[in-house]
Amino acid sequence: MITVLHTESSLGLGGQEKRILRELELIDRSRFRPLYLCQPGAKSIAPAEALDVPVSTIRMRNAFNPVTILGIARLLRRERVDVVHTHSSRDAWLTGMAARLAGIPVVRTRHLQTPIGGPFVYARLADRVVTVSGQVREYLVSEGVPADQVLSIPTGIDLQRFDPDRNDLKDIRTEFGIAPDAFVIGIIAVLRKAKGHHHLLAAFARLAADHPRLHLLIAGDGPQWDNLHALAEQLELGDRVTFTGHRTDVPDILNALNLFVLPSHMEALGTALLEAMAMGVPVVASDVGGIPEAVGEAGVLCAAEDTDGLAAAVQGVVDDDTLRLTLIEQGRYRARELYDQNLMVRRLEDLYESLLGKHQ
């Protein structure tokens, strides 16, 4: 039995933490024993415990604290950890140093597209670096991380949950009073500037007058809530826009859409796009980061922060029934063949075993 300890210093429960939880849940329990280490008060504790994964907590106040490093080293020895898998900056430094003291191999996942402070933690405190897309891998290599240490294992999705043929999906249109014959454009994302909601609202306003059946649905909450409501009012969109707030019923929301749009300024992969594709929803997205890799030929891309280009891309899909059907077919195929979460975890299992073989 191989014991794998995942570590996470973030207190939140976003896409990164949800990927960790999927990796903890789906790993083959007949061959692997998963453990989880995070900070006290982390929102990921309860979901991890619900998966019957043993959880330990330790305060990770900064990237270098000898007391914390020794505490983690004691945990590694006590639990007889075989492989450490780190996920964020502070836990990568702290657990990486503890694992080096204990002679335990380390995997580090880089979940983000944002710049790194340098290659040391990836090149010296990890034996292998996993990235969520090929674009992030290329960036790390360009920053000095040895190419033979870095591999891309894209985030996988639950194809049983994101299945448009499920018979238990809720009627979101009725819940929000959206007409059955409306053409609903939607986005599901945290309301942050980097997600580009303001570009989507502006593009939608340009199309709304000539397309009376169009409706915009914005699912999510975040720091831009008030600003986006004010912008929708300024653009005089009235009841043509629905803000749902935070939702956990993502498949139900996607099932209500005719088109999914993600006009992000940066995106390491774009998991929301994969979920939409799996649900048979055509996608339009920015040509940034890992999005082109994720979408392939299954979506329409446009330049980031280009409202005119976004409006044109959306209108092209709205007006072309044949294109929509092609995108739907290609999207479902791509999600199924390339982004099944079980494929993601099997590749991680192979990585763990290969590392242990080299350390024996």
mmCIF file of C-alpha atoms in Angstrom:
data_model
loop_
_atom_site.group_PDB
_atom_site.id
_atom_site.type_symbol
_atom_site.label_atom_id
_atom_site.label_comp_id
_atom_site.label_asym_id
_atom_site.label_seq_id
_atom_site.Cartn_x
_atom_site.Cartn_y
_atom_site.Cartn_z
ATOM 1 C CA MET A 1 0.000 0.000 0.000
ATOM 2 C CA ILE A 2 1.421 3.371 -1.074
ATOM 3 C CA THR A 3 0.653 6.317 1.218
ATOM 4 C CA VAL A 4 0.250 9.636 -0.612
ATOM 5 C CA LEU A 5 -0.011 12.905 1.323
ATOM 6 C CA HIS A 6 -1.610 15.839 -0.497
ATOM 7 C CA THR A 7 -0.879 19.265 1.009
ATOM 8 C CA GLU A 8 -2.657 22.594 0.475
ATOM 9 C CA SER A 9 -2.016 25.916 2.249
ATOM 10 C CA SER A 10 -5.000 27.723 0.721
ATOM 11 C CA LEU A 11 -8.016 28.223 2.973
ATOM 12 C CA GLY A 12 -10.496 28.420 0.095
ATOM 13 C CA LEU A 13 -12.525 25.950 -1.922
ATOM 14 C CA GLY A 14 -12.051 26.870 -5.564
ATOM 15 C CA GLY A 15 -11.141 24.912 -8.650
ATOM 16 C CA GLN A 16 -7.700 24.024 -7.325
ATOM 17 C CA GLU A 17 -9.002 22.560 -4.082
ATOM 18 C CA LYS A 18 -11.786 20.737 -5.915
ATOM 19 C CA ARG A 19 -9.223 19.046 -8.160
ATOM 20 C CA ILE A 20 -7.332 17.892 -5.044
ATOM 21 C CA LEU A 21 -10.546 16.482 -3.598
ATOM 22 C CA ARG A 22 -11.213 14.550 -6.809
ATOM 23 C CA GLU A 23 -7.697 13.132 -6.695
ATOM 24 C CA LEU A 24 -8.232 12.074 -3.081
ATOM 25 C CA GLU A 25 -11.604 10.538 -3.868
ATOM 26 C CA LEU A 26 -10.785 8.618 -7.029
ATOM 27 C CA ILE A 27 -7.390 7.168 -6.233
ATOM 28 C CA ASP A 28 -7.394 3.366 -6.157
ATOM 29 C CA ARG A 29 -7.819 2.563 -2.447
ATOM 30 C CA SER A 30 -6.708 -1.023 -3.011
ATOM 31 C CA ARG A 31 -3.220 0.269 -3.895
ATOM 32 C CA PHE A 32 -3.010 3.761 -2.390
ATOM 33 C CA ARG A 33 -3.758 5.299 1.006
ATOM 34 C CA PRO A 34 -4.574 9.009 0.602
ATOM 35 C CA LEU A 35 -3.940 11.591 3.348
ATOM 36 C CA TYR A 36 -4.572 15.333 3.399
ATOM 37 C CA LEU A 37 -2.690 18.135 5.161
ATOM 38 C CA CYS A 38 -4.007 21.692 5.205
ATOM 39 C CA GLN A 39 -4.360 24.696 7.467
ATOM 40 C CA PRO A 40 -6.822 24.928 10.391
ATOM 41 C CA GLY A 41 -10.105 26.429 9.205
ATOM 42 C CA ALA A 42 -9.646 25.479 5.555
ATOM 43 C CA LYS A 43 -12.928 25.061 3.680
ATOM 44 C CA SER A 44 -11.605 21.846 2.127
ATOM 45 C CA ILE A 45 -11.468 19.993 5.475
ATOM 46 C CA ALA A 46 -15.108 18.922 5.656
ATOM 47 C CA PRO A 47 -15.296 17.718 2.012
ATOM 48 C CA ALA A 48 -12.081 15.718 2.489
ATOM 49 C CA GLU A 49 -13.388 14.124 5.687
ATOM 50 C CA ALA A 50 -16.643 13.292 3.900
ATOM 51 C CA LEU A 51 -14.530 11.236 1.483
ATOM 52 C CA ASP A 52 -13.173 9.232 4.435
ATOM 53 C CA VAL A 53 -9.721 10.745 3.954
ATOM 54 C CA PRO A 54 -7.676 11.309 7.150
ATOM 55 C CA VAL A 55 -7.035 15.048 7.538
ATOM 56 C CA SER A 56 -4.225 16.711 9.505
ATOM 57 C CA THR A 57 -3.881 20.456 10.036
ATOM 58 C CA ILE A 58 -0.899 22.677 10.720
ATOM 59 C CA ARG A 59 -0.535 26.440 10.557
ATOM 60 C CA MET A 60 1.434 27.559 7.476
ATOM 61 C CA ARG A 61 2.042 31.261 8.143
ATOM 62 C CA ASN A 62 4.936 31.718 5.730
ATOM 63 C CA ALA A 63 7.113 29.791 3.310
ATOM 64 C CA PHE A 64 9.933 29.131 5.801
ATOM 65 C CA ASN A 65 9.332 28.208 9.434
ATOM 66 C CA PRO A 66 11.627 25.605 11.042
ATOM 67 C CA VAL A 67 9.007 24.628 13.614
ATOM 68 C CA THR A 68 6.417 24.000 10.894
ATOM 69 C CA ILE A 69 8.902 22.087 8.749
ATOM 70 C CA LEU A 70 9.832 19.819 11.675
ATOM 71 C CA GLY A 71 6.142 19.323 12.488
ATOM 72 C CA ILE A 72 5.447 18.208 8.919
ATOM 73 C CA ALA A 73 8.529 15.941 8.990
ATOM 74 C CA ARG A 74 7.162 14.259 12.120
ATOM 75 C CA LEU A 75 3.832 13.741 10.345
ATOM 76 C CA LEU A 76 5.607 12.168 7.367
ATOM 77 C CA ARG A 77 7.437 9.720 9.627
ATOM 78 C CA ARG A 78 4.414 8.945 11.803
ATOM 79 C CA GLU A 79 2.148 8.206 8.830
ATOM 80 C CA ARG A 80 4.929 6.480 6.863
ATOM 81 C CA VAL A 81 4.249 8.653 3.844
ATOM 82 C CA ASP A 82 5.696 7.329 0.573
ATOM 83 C CA VAL A 83 4.935 10.268 -1.737
ATOM 84 C CA VAL A 84 4.184 13.921 -1.014
ATOM 85 C CA HIS A 85 2.018 15.917 -3.420
ATOM 86 C CA THR A 86 2.041 19.710 -2.892
ATOM 87 C CA HIS A 87 -0.262 22.257 -4.495
ATOM 88 C CA SER A 88 0.341 25.876 -3.381
ATOM 89 C CA SER A 89 3.298 28.121 -2.641
ATOM 90 C CA ARG A 90 3.627 27.882 1.138
ATOM 91 C CA ASP A 91 2.893 24.177 1.421
ATOM 92 C CA ALA A 92 5.271 23.490 -1.499
ATOM 93 C CA TRP A 93 8.127 25.188 0.363
ATOM 94 C CA LEU A 94 7.348 23.826 3.828
ATOM 95 C CA THR A 95 6.403 20.278 2.865
ATOM 96 C CA GLY A 96 9.040 20.169 0.154
ATOM 97 C CA MET A 97 11.765 20.898 2.703
ATOM 98 C CA ALA A 98 10.301 18.416 5.191
ATOM 99 C CA ALA A 99 10.148 15.723 2.510
ATOM 100 C CA ARG A 100 13.743 16.417 1.497
ATOM 101 C CA LEU A 101 14.793 15.898 5.134
ATOM 102 C CA ALA A 102 12.880 12.613 5.176
ATOM 103 C CA GLY A 103 14.076 11.433 1.740
ATOM 104 C CA ILE A 104 10.536 11.233 0.362
ATOM 105 C CA PRO A 105 9.769 11.990 -3.324
ATOM 106 C CA VAL A 106 7.681 15.082 -4.048
ATOM 107 C CA VAL A 107 5.161 15.902 -6.761
ATOM 108 C CA ARG A 108 4.193 19.562 -7.176
ATOM 109 C CA THR A 109 1.115 20.579 -9.161
ATOM 110 C CA ARG A 110 1.099 24.031 -10.732
ATOM 111 C CA HIS A 111 -2.573 24.924 -11.086
ATOM 112 C CA LEU A 112 -2.218 28.543 -12.226
ATOM 113 C CA GLN A 113 -1.080 30.491 -15.256
ATOM 114 C CA THR A 114 0.251 33.424 -13.202
ATOM 115 C CA PRO A 115 4.007 34.212 -13.089
ATOM 116 C CA ILE A 116 6.241 32.343 -10.642
ATOM 117 C CA GLY A 117 8.883 33.923 -8.410
ATOM 118 C CA GLY A 118 11.601 31.613 -9.670
ATOM 119 C CA PRO A 119 12.259 27.943 -10.475
ATOM 120 C CA PHE A 120 13.808 26.843 -7.165
ATOM 121 C CA VAL A 121 10.738 25.331 -5.487
ATOM 122 C CA TYR A 122 9.878 23.444 -8.687
ATOM 123 C CA ALA A 123 13.379 22.359 -9.661
ATOM 124 C CA ARG A 124 14.826 21.607 -6.212
ATOM 125 C CA LEU A 125 11.904 20.862 -3.881
ATOM 126 C CA ALA A 126 10.005 18.605 -6.279
ATOM 127 C CA ASP A 127 10.967 15.485 -8.219
ATOM 128 C CA ARG A 128 8.169 15.972 -10.731
ATOM 129 C CA VAL A 129 5.994 18.977 -11.545
ATOM 130 C CA VAL A 130 2.458 18.421 -12.841
ATOM 131 C CA THR A 131 0.747 21.208 -14.790
ATOM 132 C CA VAL A 132 -2.936 21.488 -15.652
ATOM 133 C CA SER A 133 -2.180 22.303 -19.289
ATOM 134 C CA GLY A 134 0.607 22.144 -21.837
ATOM 135 C CA GLN A 135 0.748 25.950 -21.904
ATOM 136 C CA VAL A 136 1.588 26.093 -18.185
ATOM 137 C CA ARG A 137 4.223 23.401 -18.723
ATOM 138 C CA GLU A 138 5.859 25.437 -21.485
ATOM 139 C CA TYR A 139 5.892 28.499 -19.253
ATOM 140 C CA LEU A 140 7.606 26.685 -16.357
ATOM 141 C CA VAL A 141 10.245 25.252 -18.686
ATOM 142 C CA SER A 142 10.873 28.732 -20.089
ATOM 143 C CA GLU A 143 11.452 29.925 -16.517
ATOM 144 C CA GLY A 144 14.174 27.385 -15.889
ATOM 145 C CA VAL A 145 12.396 24.289 -14.590
ATOM 146 C CA PRO A 146 14.035 21.231 -16.249
ATOM 147 C CA ALA A 147 11.801 19.982 -19.058
ATOM 148 C CA ASP A 148 12.208 16.329 -18.074
ATOM 149 C CA GLN A 149 10.723 17.078 -14.651
ATOM 150 C CA VAL A 150 7.502 18.676 -15.933
ATOM 151 C CA LEU A 151 4.478 16.892 -17.370
ATOM 152 C CA SER A 152 0.969 18.024 -18.165
ATOM 153 C CA ILE A 153 -1.971 16.163 -16.609
ATOM 154 C CA PRO A 154 -5.060 18.228 -17.435
ATOM 155 C CA THR A 155 -7.842 18.560 -14.906
ATOM 156 C CA GLY A 156 -10.519 15.937 -15.503
ATOM 157 C CA ILE A 157 -14.266 16.259 -15.062
ATOM 158 C CA ASP A 158 -16.976 13.933 -13.817
ATOM 159 C CA LEU A 159 -18.655 12.737 -17.015
ATOM 160 C CA GLN A 160 -21.481 11.088 -15.089
ATOM 161 C CA ARG A 161 -22.353 14.359 -13.373
ATOM 162 C CA PHE A 162 -21.896 16.443 -16.520
ATOM 163 C CA ASP A 163 -24.170 14.368 -18.734
ATOM 164 C CA PRO A 164 -26.988 16.103 -20.654
ATOM 165 C CA ASP A 165 -28.894 12.827 -20.850
ATOM 166 C CA ARG A 166 -29.471 12.686 -17.088
ATOM 167 C CA ASN A 167 -33.165 12.571 -16.241
ATOM 168 C CA ASP A 168 -32.837 14.423 -12.909
ATOM 169 C CA LEU A 169 -31.725 17.837 -14.170
ATOM 170 C CA LYS A 170 -33.704 20.773 -12.771
ATOM 171 C CA ASP A 171 -35.581 23.354 -14.841
ATOM 172 C CA ILE A 172 -33.457 26.444 -14.259
ATOM 173 C CA ARG A 173 -35.324 28.505 -16.860
ATOM 174 C CA THR A 174 -38.586 28.193 -14.966
ATOM 175 C CA GLU A 175 -36.843 28.997 -11.670
ATOM 176 C CA PHE A 176 -35.638 32.336 -13.025
ATOM 177 C CA GLY A 177 -38.565 33.127 -15.307
ATOM 178 C CA ILE A 178 -36.620 32.737 -18.547
ATOM 179 C CA ALA A 179 -38.778 32.014 -21.591
ATOM 180 C CA PRO A 180 -38.617 28.433 -22.920
ATOM 181 C CA ASP A 181 -37.835 29.714 -26.425
ATOM 182 C CA ALA A 182 -35.097 32.150 -25.340
ATOM 183 C CA PHE A 183 -31.559 31.698 -26.635
ATOM 184 C CA VAL A 184 -29.643 31.729 -23.375
ATOM 185 C CA ILE A 185 -25.989 32.758 -23.284
ATOM 186 C CA GLY A 186 -24.301 31.994 -19.999
ATOM 187 C CA ILE A 187 -21.171 32.078 -17.917
ATOM 188 C CA ILE A 188 -20.406 30.254 -14.667
ATOM 189 C CA ALA A 189 -17.405 31.802 -12.927
ATOM 190 C CA VAL A 190 -16.347 33.739 -9.871
ATOM 191 C CA LEU A 191 -17.146 37.413 -10.437
ATOM 192 C CA ARG A 192 -13.572 38.671 -10.807
ATOM 193 C CA LYS A 193 -12.208 41.145 -13.356
ATOM 194 C CA ALA A 194 -9.933 38.491 -14.848
ATOM 195 C CA LYS A 195 -12.950 36.432 -15.938
ATOM 196 C CA GLY A 196 -14.074 39.210 -18.306
ATOM 197 C CA HIS A 197 -17.751 39.468 -17.309
ATOM 198 C CA HIS A 198 -17.764 43.170 -18.173
ATOM 199 C CA HIS A 199 -16.708 42.367 -21.751
ATOM 200 C CA LEU A 200 -19.503 39.818 -21.994
ATOM 201 C CA LEU A 201 -22.094 42.312 -20.763
ATOM 202 C CA ALA A 202 -20.885 44.912 -23.266
ATOM 203 C CA ALA A 203 -20.880 42.394 -26.124
ATOM 204 C CA PHE A 204 -24.345 41.169 -25.162
ATOM 205 C CA ALA A 205 -25.672 44.741 -25.134
ATOM 206 C CA ARG A 206 -24.498 45.159 -28.740
ATOM 207 C CA LEU A 207 -26.418 42.069 -29.825
ATOM 208 C CA ALA A 208 -29.541 42.365 -27.683
ATOM 209 C CA ALA A 209 -31.423 44.934 -29.773
ATOM 210 C CA ASP A 210 -31.220 42.898 -32.981
ATOM 211 C CA HIS A 211 -31.777 39.558 -31.231
ATOM 212 C CA PRO A 212 -34.859 39.887 -28.998
ATOM 213 C CA ARG A 213 -34.739 36.210 -27.998
ATOM 214 C CA LEU A 214 -31.274 36.501 -26.448
ATOM 215 C CA HIS A 215 -30.952 36.249 -22.672
ATOM 216 C CA LEU A 216 -27.791 36.414 -20.569
ATOM 217 C CA LEU A 217 -27.382 34.285 -17.455
ATOM 218 C CA ILE A 218 -24.473 35.010 -15.100
ATOM 219 C CA ALA A 219 -23.922 32.394 -12.404
ATOM 220 C CA GLY A 220 -21.467 33.074 -9.617
ATOM 221 C CA ASP A 221 -20.568 35.477 -6.854
ATOM 222 C CA GLY A 222 -17.491 37.506 -6.101
ATOM 223 C CA PRO A 223 -15.925 40.944 -5.679
ATOM 224 C CA GLN A 224 -17.371 42.335 -8.930
ATOM 225 C CA TRP A 225 -21.015 41.681 -7.972
ATOM 226 C CA ASP A 226 -21.972 45.326 -7.428
ATOM 227 C CA ASN A 227 -19.943 46.624 -10.373
ATOM 228 C CA LEU A 228 -21.493 44.149 -12.797
ATOM 229 C CA HIS A 229 -25.020 44.918 -11.625
ATOM 230 C CA ALA A 230 -24.276 48.620 -12.104
ATOM 231 C CA LEU A 231 -22.904 47.971 -15.596
ATOM 232 C CA ALA A 232 -25.992 45.949 -16.578
ATOM 233 C CA GLU A 233 -28.155 48.862 -15.422
ATOM 234 C CA GLN A 234 -25.985 51.375 -17.264
ATOM 235 C CA LEU A 235 -26.314 49.311 -20.458
ATOM 236 C CA GLU A 236 -30.103 49.276 -19.937
ATOM 237 C CA LEU A 237 -30.298 45.503 -20.171
ATOM 238 C CA GLY A 238 -33.132 45.260 -17.652
ATOM 239 C CA ASP A 239 -34.663 41.786 -17.428
ATOM 240 C CA ARG A 240 -32.532 40.526 -20.338
ATOM 241 C CA VAL A 241 -29.843 39.577 -17.768
ATOM 242 C CA THR A 242 -30.174 37.157 -14.848
ATOM 243 C CA PHE A 243 -27.655 37.081 -11.997
ATOM 244 C CA THR A 244 -28.092 33.812 -10.095
ATOM 245 C CA GLY A 245 -25.469 34.300 -7.397
ATOM 246 C CA HIS A 246 -23.369 31.365 -6.229
ATOM 247 C CA ARG A 247 -24.685 27.999 -7.424
ATOM 248 C CA THR A 248 -23.576 24.450 -6.798
ATOM 249 C CA ASP A 249 -25.974 22.907 -9.355
ATOM 250 C CA VAL A 250 -23.641 23.573 -12.284
ATOM 251 C CA PRO A 251 -24.983 20.792 -14.558
ATOM 252 C CA ASP A 252 -28.503 22.188 -14.161
ATOM 253 C CA ILE A 253 -27.314 25.684 -15.055
ATOM 254 C CA LEU A 254 -25.442 24.399 -18.105
ATOM 255 C CA ASN A 255 -28.493 22.437 -19.226
ATOM 256 C CA ALA A 256 -30.394 25.745 -19.450
ATOM 257 C CA LEU A 257 -27.865 27.308 -21.821
ATOM 258 C CA ASN A 258 -27.616 27.463 -25.599
ATOM 259 C CA LEU A 259 -24.112 28.943 -25.527
ATOM 260 C CA PHE A 260 -21.374 29.160 -22.873
ATOM 261 C CA VAL A 261 -18.974 32.107 -22.995
ATOM 262 C CA LEU A 262 -15.722 32.500 -21.022
ATOM 263 C CA PRO A 263 -13.974 35.793 -21.957
ATOM 264 C CA SER A 264 -11.142 35.407 -19.419
ATOM 265 C CA HIS A 265 -8.000 37.520 -19.482
ATOM 266 C CA MET A 266 -5.986 34.521 -18.261
ATOM 267 C CA GLU A 267 -6.828 30.868 -17.716
ATOM 268 C CA ALA A 268 -4.535 27.939 -16.985
ATOM 269 C CA LEU A 269 -6.968 25.471 -18.577
ATOM 270 C CA GLY A 270 -10.616 26.517 -18.381
ATOM 271 C CA THR A 271 -12.334 23.644 -16.581
ATOM 272 C CA ALA A 272 -15.697 25.407 -16.889
ATOM 273 C CA LEU A 273 -15.374 25.097 -20.662
ATOM 274 C CA LEU A 274 -14.798 21.349 -20.375
ATOM 275 C CA GLU A 275 -17.923 20.995 -18.242
ATOM 276 C CA ALA A 276 -19.957 22.943 -20.798
ATOM 277 C CA MET A 277 -18.590 20.830 -23.643
ATOM 278 C CA ALA A 278 -19.463 17.630 -21.791
ATOM 279 C CA MET A 279 -23.003 18.942 -21.315
ATOM 280 C CA GLY A 280 -23.397 19.544 -25.032
ATOM 281 C CA VAL A 281 -23.188 23.335 -24.853
ATOM 282 C CA PRO A 282 -21.171 25.100 -27.596
ATOM 283 C CA VAL A 283 -18.502 27.469 -26.287
ATOM 284 C CA VAL A 284 -16.937 30.819 -27.118
ATOM 285 C CA ALA A 285 -13.805 31.800 -25.199
ATOM 286 C CA SER A 286 -10.708 33.966 -25.133
ATOM 287 C CA ASP A 287 -7.636 32.767 -26.973
ATOM 288 C CA VAL A 288 -5.422 32.826 -23.853
ATOM 289 C CA GLY A 289 -3.476 30.435 -21.640
ATOM 290 C CA GLY A 290 -4.605 26.827 -21.759
ATOM 291 C CA ILE A 291 -7.987 27.580 -23.356
ATOM 292 C CA PRO A 292 -6.975 26.774 -26.975
ATOM 293 C CA GLU A 293 -5.599 23.429 -25.776
ATOM 294 C CA ALA A 294 -8.779 22.661 -23.837
ATOM 295 C CA VAL A 295 -11.204 23.681 -26.591
ATOM 296 C CA GLY A 296 -9.369 22.533 -29.703
ATOM 297 C CA GLU A 297 -11.778 22.563 -32.639
ATOM 298 C CA ALA A 298 -14.786 22.340 -30.313
ATOM 299 C CA GLY A 299 -15.269 26.063 -29.780
ATOM 300 C CA VAL A 300 -14.855 29.552 -31.205
ATOM 301 C CA LEU A 301 -11.975 31.648 -29.854
ATOM 302 C CA CYS A 302 -11.471 35.399 -29.900
ATOM 303 C CA ALA A 303 -8.876 37.822 -28.560
ATOM 304 C CA ALA A 304 -9.065 38.635 -24.854
ATOM 305 C CA GLU A 305 -10.386 42.074 -23.845
ATOM 306 C CA ASP A 306 -11.802 42.621 -27.345
ATOM 307 C CA THR A 307 -15.489 43.408 -26.973
ATOM 308 C CA ASP A 308 -16.053 43.753 -30.720
ATOM 309 C CA GLY A 309 -14.381 40.409 -31.413
ATOM 310 C CA LEU A 310 -16.361 38.752 -28.628
ATOM 311 C CA ALA A 311 -19.656 40.108 -29.955
ATOM 312 C CA ALA A 312 -18.806 38.883 -33.449
ATOM 313 C CA ALA A 313 -17.852 35.416 -32.177
ATOM 314 C CA VAL A 314 -21.058 35.111 -30.163
ATOM 315 C CA GLN A 315 -23.204 36.324 -33.047
ATOM 316 C CA GLY A 316 -21.530 33.842 -35.364
ATOM 317 C CA VAL A 317 -22.576 30.949 -33.165
ATOM 318 C CA VAL A 318 -26.051 32.351 -32.450
ATOM 319 C CA ASP A 319 -26.820 32.734 -36.156
ATOM 320 C CA ASP A 320 -25.405 29.433 -37.426
ATOM 321 C CA ASP A 321 -27.378 26.307 -36.487
ATOM 322 C CA THR A 322 -24.975 24.021 -38.334
ATOM 323 C CA LEU A 323 -21.959 25.458 -36.526
ATOM 324 C CA ARG A 324 -23.649 24.981 -33.146
ATOM 325 C CA LEU A 325 -24.407 21.340 -33.868
ATOM 326 C CA THR A 326 -20.821 20.746 -34.998
ATOM 327 C CA LEU A 327 -19.430 22.369 -31.849
ATOM 328 C CA ILE A 328 -21.757 20.331 -29.655
ATOM 329 C CA GLU A 329 -20.681 17.058 -31.249
ATOM 330 C CA GLN A 330 -16.972 17.883 -31.149
ATOM 331 C CA GLY A 331 -17.179 19.212 -27.606
ATOM 332 C CA ARG A 332 -18.797 16.107 -26.177
ATOM 333 C CA TYR A 333 -16.302 13.888 -27.967
ATOM 334 C CA ARG A 334 -13.332 15.934 -26.750
ATOM 335 C CA ALA A 335 -14.533 16.002 -23.137
ATOM 336 C CA ARG A 336 -15.108 12.261 -23.151
ATOM 337 C CA GLU A 337 -11.846 11.243 -24.791
ATOM 338 C CA LEU A 338 -9.396 13.702 -23.225
ATOM 339 C CA TYR A 339 -10.809 15.049 -19.965
ATOM 340 C CA ASP A 340 -12.339 12.185 -18.024
ATOM 341 C CA GLN A 341 -11.353 12.628 -14.360
ATOM 342 C CA ASN A 342 -10.573 8.928 -14.093
ATOM 343 C CA LEU A 343 -7.905 9.332 -16.775
ATOM 344 C CA MET A 344 -6.398 12.187 -14.743
ATOM 345 C CA VAL A 345 -6.136 10.057 -11.605
ATOM 346 C CA ARG A 346 -4.794 6.974 -13.401
ATOM 347 C CA ARG A 347 -1.979 9.111 -14.796
ATOM 348 C CA LEU A 348 -1.176 10.385 -11.309
ATOM 349 C CA GLU A 349 -1.097 6.832 -9.967
ATOM 350 C CA ASP A 350 1.388 5.885 -12.673
ATOM 351 C CA LEU A 351 3.509 8.906 -11.735
ATOM 352 C CA TYR A 352 3.566 7.990 -8.034
ATOM 353 C CA GLU A 353 4.601 4.430 -8.801
ATOM 354 C CA SER A 354 7.328 5.541 -11.200
ATOM 355 C CA LEU A 355 8.773 7.888 -8.574
ATOM 356 C CA LEU A 356 8.863 5.168 -5.948
ATOM 357 C CA GLY A 357 10.615 2.854 -8.356
ATOM 358 C CA LYS A 358 13.357 5.420 -8.848
ATOM 359 C CA HIS A 359 13.706 6.063 -5.097
ATOM 360 C CA GLN A 360 14.056 2.427 -4.113
#
